[in-house]
Short mmCIF file of C-alpha atoms and ligand atoms in Angstrom, two decimals:
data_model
loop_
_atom_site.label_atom_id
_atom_site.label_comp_id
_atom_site.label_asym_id
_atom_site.label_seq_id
_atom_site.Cartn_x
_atom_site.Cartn_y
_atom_site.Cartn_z
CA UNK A 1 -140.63 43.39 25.74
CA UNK A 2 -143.25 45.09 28.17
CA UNK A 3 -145.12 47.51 26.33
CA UNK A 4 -146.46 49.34 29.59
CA UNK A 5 -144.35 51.53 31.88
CA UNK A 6 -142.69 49.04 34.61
CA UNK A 7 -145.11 50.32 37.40
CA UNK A 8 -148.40 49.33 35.40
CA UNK A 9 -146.65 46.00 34.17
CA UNK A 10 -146.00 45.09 38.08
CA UNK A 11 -149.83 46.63 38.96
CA UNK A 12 -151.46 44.30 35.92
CA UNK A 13 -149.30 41.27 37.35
CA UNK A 14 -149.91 41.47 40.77
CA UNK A 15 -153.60 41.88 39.94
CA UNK A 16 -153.59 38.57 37.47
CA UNK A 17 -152.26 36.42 40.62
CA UNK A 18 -156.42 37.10 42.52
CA UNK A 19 -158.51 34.40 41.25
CA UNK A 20 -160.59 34.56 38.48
CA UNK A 21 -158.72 37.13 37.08
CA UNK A 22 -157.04 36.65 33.67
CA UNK A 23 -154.55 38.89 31.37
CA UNK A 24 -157.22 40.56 30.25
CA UNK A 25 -159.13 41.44 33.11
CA UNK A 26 -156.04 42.65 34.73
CA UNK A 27 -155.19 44.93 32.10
CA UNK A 28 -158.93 46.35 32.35
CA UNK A 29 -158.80 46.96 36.21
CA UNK A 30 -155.41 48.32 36.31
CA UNK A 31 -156.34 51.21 33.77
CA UNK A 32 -159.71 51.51 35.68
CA UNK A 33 -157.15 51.88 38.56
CA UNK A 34 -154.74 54.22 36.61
CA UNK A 35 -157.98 56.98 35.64
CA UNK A 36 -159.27 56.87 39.47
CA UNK A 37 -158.94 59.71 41.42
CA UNK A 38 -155.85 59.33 43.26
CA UNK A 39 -157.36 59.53 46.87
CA UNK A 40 -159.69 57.10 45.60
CA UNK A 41 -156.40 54.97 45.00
CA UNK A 42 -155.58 55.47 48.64
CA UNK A 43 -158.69 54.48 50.06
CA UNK A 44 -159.05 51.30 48.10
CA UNK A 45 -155.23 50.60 48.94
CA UNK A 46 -155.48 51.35 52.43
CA UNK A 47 -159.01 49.18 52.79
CA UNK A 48 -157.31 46.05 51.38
CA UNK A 49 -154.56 46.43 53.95
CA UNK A 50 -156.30 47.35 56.60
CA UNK A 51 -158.61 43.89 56.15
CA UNK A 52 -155.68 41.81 55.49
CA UNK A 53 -153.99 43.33 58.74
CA UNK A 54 -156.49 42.60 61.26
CA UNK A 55 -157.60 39.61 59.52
CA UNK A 56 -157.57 36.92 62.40
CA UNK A 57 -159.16 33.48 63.07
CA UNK A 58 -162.31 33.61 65.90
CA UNK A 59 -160.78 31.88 68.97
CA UNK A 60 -163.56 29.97 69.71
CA UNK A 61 -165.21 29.14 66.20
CA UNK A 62 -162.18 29.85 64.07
CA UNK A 63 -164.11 32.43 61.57
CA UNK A 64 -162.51 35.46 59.98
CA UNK A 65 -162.98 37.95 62.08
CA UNK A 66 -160.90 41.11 63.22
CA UNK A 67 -161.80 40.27 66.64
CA UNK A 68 -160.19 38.15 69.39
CA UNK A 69 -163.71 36.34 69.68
CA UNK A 70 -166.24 37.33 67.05
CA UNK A 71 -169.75 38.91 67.51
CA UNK A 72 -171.79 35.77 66.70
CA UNK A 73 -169.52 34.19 69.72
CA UNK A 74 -169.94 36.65 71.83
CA UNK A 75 -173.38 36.91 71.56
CA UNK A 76 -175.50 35.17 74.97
CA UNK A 77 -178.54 35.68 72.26
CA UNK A 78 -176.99 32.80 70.67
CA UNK A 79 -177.33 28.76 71.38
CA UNK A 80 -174.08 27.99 72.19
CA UNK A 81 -175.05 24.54 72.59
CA UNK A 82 -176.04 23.96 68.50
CA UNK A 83 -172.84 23.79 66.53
CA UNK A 84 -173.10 24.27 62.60
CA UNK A 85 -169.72 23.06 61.26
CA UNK A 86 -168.99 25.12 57.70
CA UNK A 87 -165.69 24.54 55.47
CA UNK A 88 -165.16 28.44 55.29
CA UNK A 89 -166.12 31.93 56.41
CA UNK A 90 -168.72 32.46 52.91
CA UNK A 91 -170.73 29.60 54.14
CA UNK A 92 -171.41 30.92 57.42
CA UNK A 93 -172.37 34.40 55.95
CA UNK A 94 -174.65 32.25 53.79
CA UNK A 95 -176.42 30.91 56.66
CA UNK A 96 -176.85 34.07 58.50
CA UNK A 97 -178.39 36.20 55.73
CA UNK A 98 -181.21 33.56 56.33
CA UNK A 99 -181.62 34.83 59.50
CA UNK A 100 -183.41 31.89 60.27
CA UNK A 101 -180.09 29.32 62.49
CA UNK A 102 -179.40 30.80 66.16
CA UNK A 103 -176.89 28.18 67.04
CA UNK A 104 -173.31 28.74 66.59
CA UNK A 105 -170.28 27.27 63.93
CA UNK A 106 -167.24 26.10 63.76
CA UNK A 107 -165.57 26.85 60.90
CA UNK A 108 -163.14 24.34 59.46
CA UNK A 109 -161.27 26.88 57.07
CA UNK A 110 -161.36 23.89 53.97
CA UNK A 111 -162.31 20.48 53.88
CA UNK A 112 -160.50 17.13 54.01
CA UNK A 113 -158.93 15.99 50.69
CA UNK A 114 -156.39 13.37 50.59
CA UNK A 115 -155.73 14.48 46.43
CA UNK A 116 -154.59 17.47 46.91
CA UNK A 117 -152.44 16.63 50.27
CA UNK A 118 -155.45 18.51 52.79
CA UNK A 119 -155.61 16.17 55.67
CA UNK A 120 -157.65 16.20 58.91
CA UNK A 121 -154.79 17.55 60.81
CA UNK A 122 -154.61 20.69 57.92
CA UNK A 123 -157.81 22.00 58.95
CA UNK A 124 -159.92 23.37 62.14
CA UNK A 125 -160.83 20.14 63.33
CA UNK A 126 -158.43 19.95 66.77
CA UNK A 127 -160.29 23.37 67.71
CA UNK A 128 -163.99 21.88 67.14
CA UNK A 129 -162.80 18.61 69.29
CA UNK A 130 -161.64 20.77 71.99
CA UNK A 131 -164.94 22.48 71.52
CA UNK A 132 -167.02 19.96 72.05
CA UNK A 133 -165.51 18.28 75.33
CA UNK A 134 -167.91 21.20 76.72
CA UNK A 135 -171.56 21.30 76.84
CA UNK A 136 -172.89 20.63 73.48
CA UNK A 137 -176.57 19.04 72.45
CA UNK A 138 -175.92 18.89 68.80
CA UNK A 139 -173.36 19.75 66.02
CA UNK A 140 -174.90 20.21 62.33
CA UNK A 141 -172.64 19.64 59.33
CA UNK A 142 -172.95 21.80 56.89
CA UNK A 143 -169.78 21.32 54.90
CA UNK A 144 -170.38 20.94 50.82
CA UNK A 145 -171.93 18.55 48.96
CA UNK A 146 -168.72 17.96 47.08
CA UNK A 147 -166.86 14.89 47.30
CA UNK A 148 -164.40 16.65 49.69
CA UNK A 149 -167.60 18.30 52.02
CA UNK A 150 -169.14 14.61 52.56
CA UNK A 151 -165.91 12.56 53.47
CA UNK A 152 -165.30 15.96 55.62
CA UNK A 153 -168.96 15.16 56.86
CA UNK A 154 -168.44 11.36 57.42
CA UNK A 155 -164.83 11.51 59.27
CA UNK A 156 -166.50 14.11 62.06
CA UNK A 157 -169.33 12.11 62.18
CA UNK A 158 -167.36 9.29 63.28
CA UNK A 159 -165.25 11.21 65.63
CA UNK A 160 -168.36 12.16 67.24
CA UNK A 161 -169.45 8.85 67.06
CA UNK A 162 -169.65 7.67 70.56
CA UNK A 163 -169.39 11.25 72.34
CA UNK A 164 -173.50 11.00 72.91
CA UNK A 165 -173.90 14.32 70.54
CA UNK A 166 -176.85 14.28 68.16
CA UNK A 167 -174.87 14.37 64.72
CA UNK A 168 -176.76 15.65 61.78
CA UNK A 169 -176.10 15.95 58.19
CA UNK A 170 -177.85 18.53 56.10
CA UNK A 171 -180.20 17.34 53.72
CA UNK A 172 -178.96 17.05 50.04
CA UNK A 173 -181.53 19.84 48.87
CA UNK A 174 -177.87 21.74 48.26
CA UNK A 175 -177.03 20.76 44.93
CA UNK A 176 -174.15 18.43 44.60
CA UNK A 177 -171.34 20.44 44.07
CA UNK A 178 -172.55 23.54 44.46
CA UNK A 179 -170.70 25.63 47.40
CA UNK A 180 -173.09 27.07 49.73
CA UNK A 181 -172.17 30.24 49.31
CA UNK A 182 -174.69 30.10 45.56
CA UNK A 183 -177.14 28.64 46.94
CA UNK A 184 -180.38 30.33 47.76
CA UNK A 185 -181.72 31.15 51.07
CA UNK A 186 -184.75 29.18 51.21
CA UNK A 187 -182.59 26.16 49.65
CA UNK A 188 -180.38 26.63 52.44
CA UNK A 189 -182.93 26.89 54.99
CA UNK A 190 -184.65 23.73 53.74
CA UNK A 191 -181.58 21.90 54.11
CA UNK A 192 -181.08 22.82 57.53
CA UNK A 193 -184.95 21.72 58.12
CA UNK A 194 -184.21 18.59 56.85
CA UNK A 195 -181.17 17.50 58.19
CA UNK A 196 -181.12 13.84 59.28
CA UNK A 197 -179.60 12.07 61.90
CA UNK A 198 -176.11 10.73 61.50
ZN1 ZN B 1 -166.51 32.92 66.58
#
């Protein structure tokens, strides 16, 4: 028997499906939810739909963006001829808040793993080959240190094999399994430093 009326019940479930959120927490944030000031409802409603409606994929680098072709695209301040390949759209945030990379990425929206059925063909890697048929002098990858980010790492790498791009890895200063988006800025930018040829 549900104990709550049948509009908080649905409100505490559908908030116990986001990740990282238990029972518990979902109780606690819909009755933080329930004492809010109801235009403050509407606003917080209307922002999550809002994102999720103009939520799109970059057409050239394949980032979440609410644009056709997003601003770090766009941009002519940008090398367009350094490609950072990232597994997600966190990752690439990471790297910019360093303010340090001008290039620009390609990112792969996951990473290659044959366990839980994610093949090459499941991810942005068709769109970063079609990429790089044009004028390119180097493509970093930057996907994790996890088991899945290095055979991600290794397969491009030897797609790009004999395509006469300089190939570089960055340097393991990222702790294994961490995701990129915890690690620090210097770490990241040390990494990037020290990448090594593939
Ligand atoms: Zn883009």
């Amino acid at each position: 028997m549900d104990y709550y009326s049948k509009t908080t019940t649905k409100l505490i479930a559908e908030l116990g499906h986001l990740p990282g959120i238990g029972q518990k927490s979902a109780q606690r944030l819909a009755f933080h939810i329930l004492h809010m000031p109801e235009e403050q409802v509407r606003e917080l409603s209307s922002a999550i739909l809002d994102a999720r409606t103009s939520a799109r994929f970059c057409r050239e680098c394949c980032t979440l963006t609410d644009e056709d072709i997003c601003p770090i695209c766009a941009s002519d301040k940008r090398d367009h001829k350094t490609i950072m390949v990232v597994e997600d759209t966190r990752d690439l945030v990471a790297y910019e808040k360093t303010g340090q990379y001008n290039g620009v990425y390609h990112v792969l929206q996951g990473a290659i793993n044959p366990m839980q059925g994610i093949n090459p063909t499941d991810i942005r890697l068709k769109e970063l080959m079609i990429r790089l048929q044009g004028d390119v002098d180097e493509v970093i990858l930057a996907t994790n240190s996890t088991l899945e980010g290095e055979a991600t790492a290794m397969y491009i790498s030897k797609l790009l094999k004999d395509t006469g791009i300089r190939v570089t890895r960055i340097a393991s200063g990222v702790p294994v399994g961490g995701d990129l988006e915890y690690v620090d800025e210097v770490t990241l930018l040390k990494a990037l430093e020290n990448r090594t040829e593939l």
